[in-house]
Amino acid sequence: MAVTRMSWLVLLLVVGGLTGAAWSRQASPRHWLGVNGADWRRMDPDVRLAYVEGFLAGAALSQAAAGARDSADVRQTIEQLSREGRLRFVYGANVYSSRISDFYWWKDHVPLPTWHAFLEVNTALGRPIADTLP
Amino acid sequence: MRISSRWWVAPVLIAVASPVAAQGSGDWTTYGGNDWNQRYSTLKRITPANVSQLGVRKIYQTGISKLGSFENTPIVQNGVMYVTTPYNTAMAYDLNTNKELWRYEHKLGTTITCCGPNNRGVAIHGGAHVYMGTLDAHLVALDAKTGKVVWDKEVGDPAFGYSITHAPLIIGDNVIVGVSGGEYGIRGHVTAYNAMSGDQVWRWYSIPAPKGDPTYDEKAPNGWWGTWAAKAEAHDLHRDIAKEKADSAKYADAWKVGGGGVWMTPAYDKELNSIFVAVGNPSPDLDGGIRPGDNLYTDAVVSIDATTGKTRWYYQTVPHDVWDLDAVSPPVVVNVGGKKAVVHAGKTAWVYVLDAATGKLIRKSDNFTPQENMFALPSEKGTRMLPGANGGAEWSPIAVDPTLGYAFVAGLHQPMNYITHTAPYEKGKLWLGSAFVAIPGEEQYGLYSAVDLKTGKIAWQNKVPQPMMGGALATATGLTFTGEGNGNFNAYNSKTGKLLWQFNGGAGCNSAPMTFMHGGEQFIAVACGGNFQLSYPLGDAVLVFGLPKRAMAKR
């Protein structure tokens, strides 16, 4: 019957659409740049600390790698920057973890990505954004 | 004639009950004036009758290149004045020649400070060594004669949030120092070092560990979770204790980064052999959700055994603080109504009088600055709450007149909204600090109060134009001195509160004053160099006031 066939067609289209949307979500995981305060607030304390430590290591690498010839160069530069207190993100993970938790206490900060939180916290700690540290 | 065999008892009792008299020689050899932190001088040359004649007799212009909150109280011993400045320069001045004897500029490494690059002073041991705590959490011992470094110890790693801003305390042959950094996820502590060698003698943690940890504290059998106090005395803290308990396993290690800095110099009582410390806020400051429990010993006055570094008792003024109303102003020991008590002026705007032997609350004063909606929770639109995040009483030390039984408190009135939304949002200017936001158009001011410790009543109050940060001095002649952010330095009648003398020092006089004898004269000294937190005008001078020479000659 025409009505039954039409109903099946509509049902197939709906199911197909839903499946496609789900597949689309699986194929495009959220970018790590999009991790924000909501994600931070869901993290267990150990996860937060590990997340911060990972960020700090990445920031140190990025700072040291600029202009480096090879990995030995990077390593030497990181160690020197650390010794001289010239890493851009110079404080311990406990400091950033504590301050970012307070940062995201503000409800309107929650949608902001964590990289932004790191930047704001670091600036509030008196560390300039630019590379020209004393 | 029978002579009582007990005639010697009274003087002995008085000697035992009194603190070490730093003023016997006319020197001022500890931050708090004596071991009890009373900031009370027995010198009697400057009186209510002649205080109006006070004038500037010396100005020590420290000449530092980088200004900041100048919160120093000078130390004077044997004709030498020792001063410290923001960013940790220490200097010594010869009071006879007014010349600088030496200067030590500490080379700061990584530093982290919430509230300005301040330093409140040195401690001096045996006239031989002078000790300064630094912003990068070092304790430095200097030769008192030359300023050369004798030893330098790292007390905490500044990269992990540790710093030192208070004047150390000398007890016997130990130098005692605490750490700041409660905003930055530290685990606070107070440490005793051997004054000669710098070797650590003991360390007391301001955050007690749970059972099983080597630093477990028997006085906190439930660790920093405490007793899950729903109230601070009669005041509801609006805690969701059930949720906190449910979350406690998830945040089992929060105590390791629990905060609890010690901002100010402790008091010491020789008879009890106890150190009394005021412990600062828990960490994180605002987000109490990830630190369930009472968060002991934050916001508490704690008694520590001076020999072993073990906790004797604690009194927590605000369990599970989410308002930054921490215990900052240094504790003071005083006899109140025949009982030895520890007194603390809180950011809460109450003066707490505690039994020095047990920590039990004897009484809480009437509020010395306005209170509204105490311990209200924040809201999106803002909840008006007083005091605001600065108090009450901030770090400003009180002075006590033991003869009157009064405590003199420099207080702040800053109406603020407690708000969970930063408003308005400005790119790059997100507010990370306190959740308290000043209410535009509402008057802010200071209140200098005399609190009767025997009754808890306010004996008198003087309103000044700006919130006060600095501290007090009291003298045996019935005078009390304090400074203001606008540069005014004031002398009041201790009993009545009448303003008897005022001088404007230019920059904010935001430090605790002191007094000393030199060359047969009495002087009053105060650092007038402003305050970073309250944006009071900065400067670099220590002003020394005395009576005119002709007034001295007439006597």
Coordinates of C-alpha atoms in Angstrom, one line a residue, chain B residues 209-217 220-221 223 255:
Chain B
A209 CA 48.0 15.1 57.4
P210 CA 45.7 12.0 57.6
K211 CA 46.6 9.0 59.7
G212 CA 49.4 7.0 58.1
D213 CA 51.3 10.0 56.9
P214 CA 54.6 10.6 58.7
T215 CA 53.5 14.1 59.4
Y216 CA 50.2 13.0 61.0
D217 CA 49.1 15.4 63.7
A220 CA 43.7 16.6 64.2
P221 CA 42.7 12.9 64.3
G223 CA 43.2 15.2 59.3
W255 CA 45.3 18.5 51.9

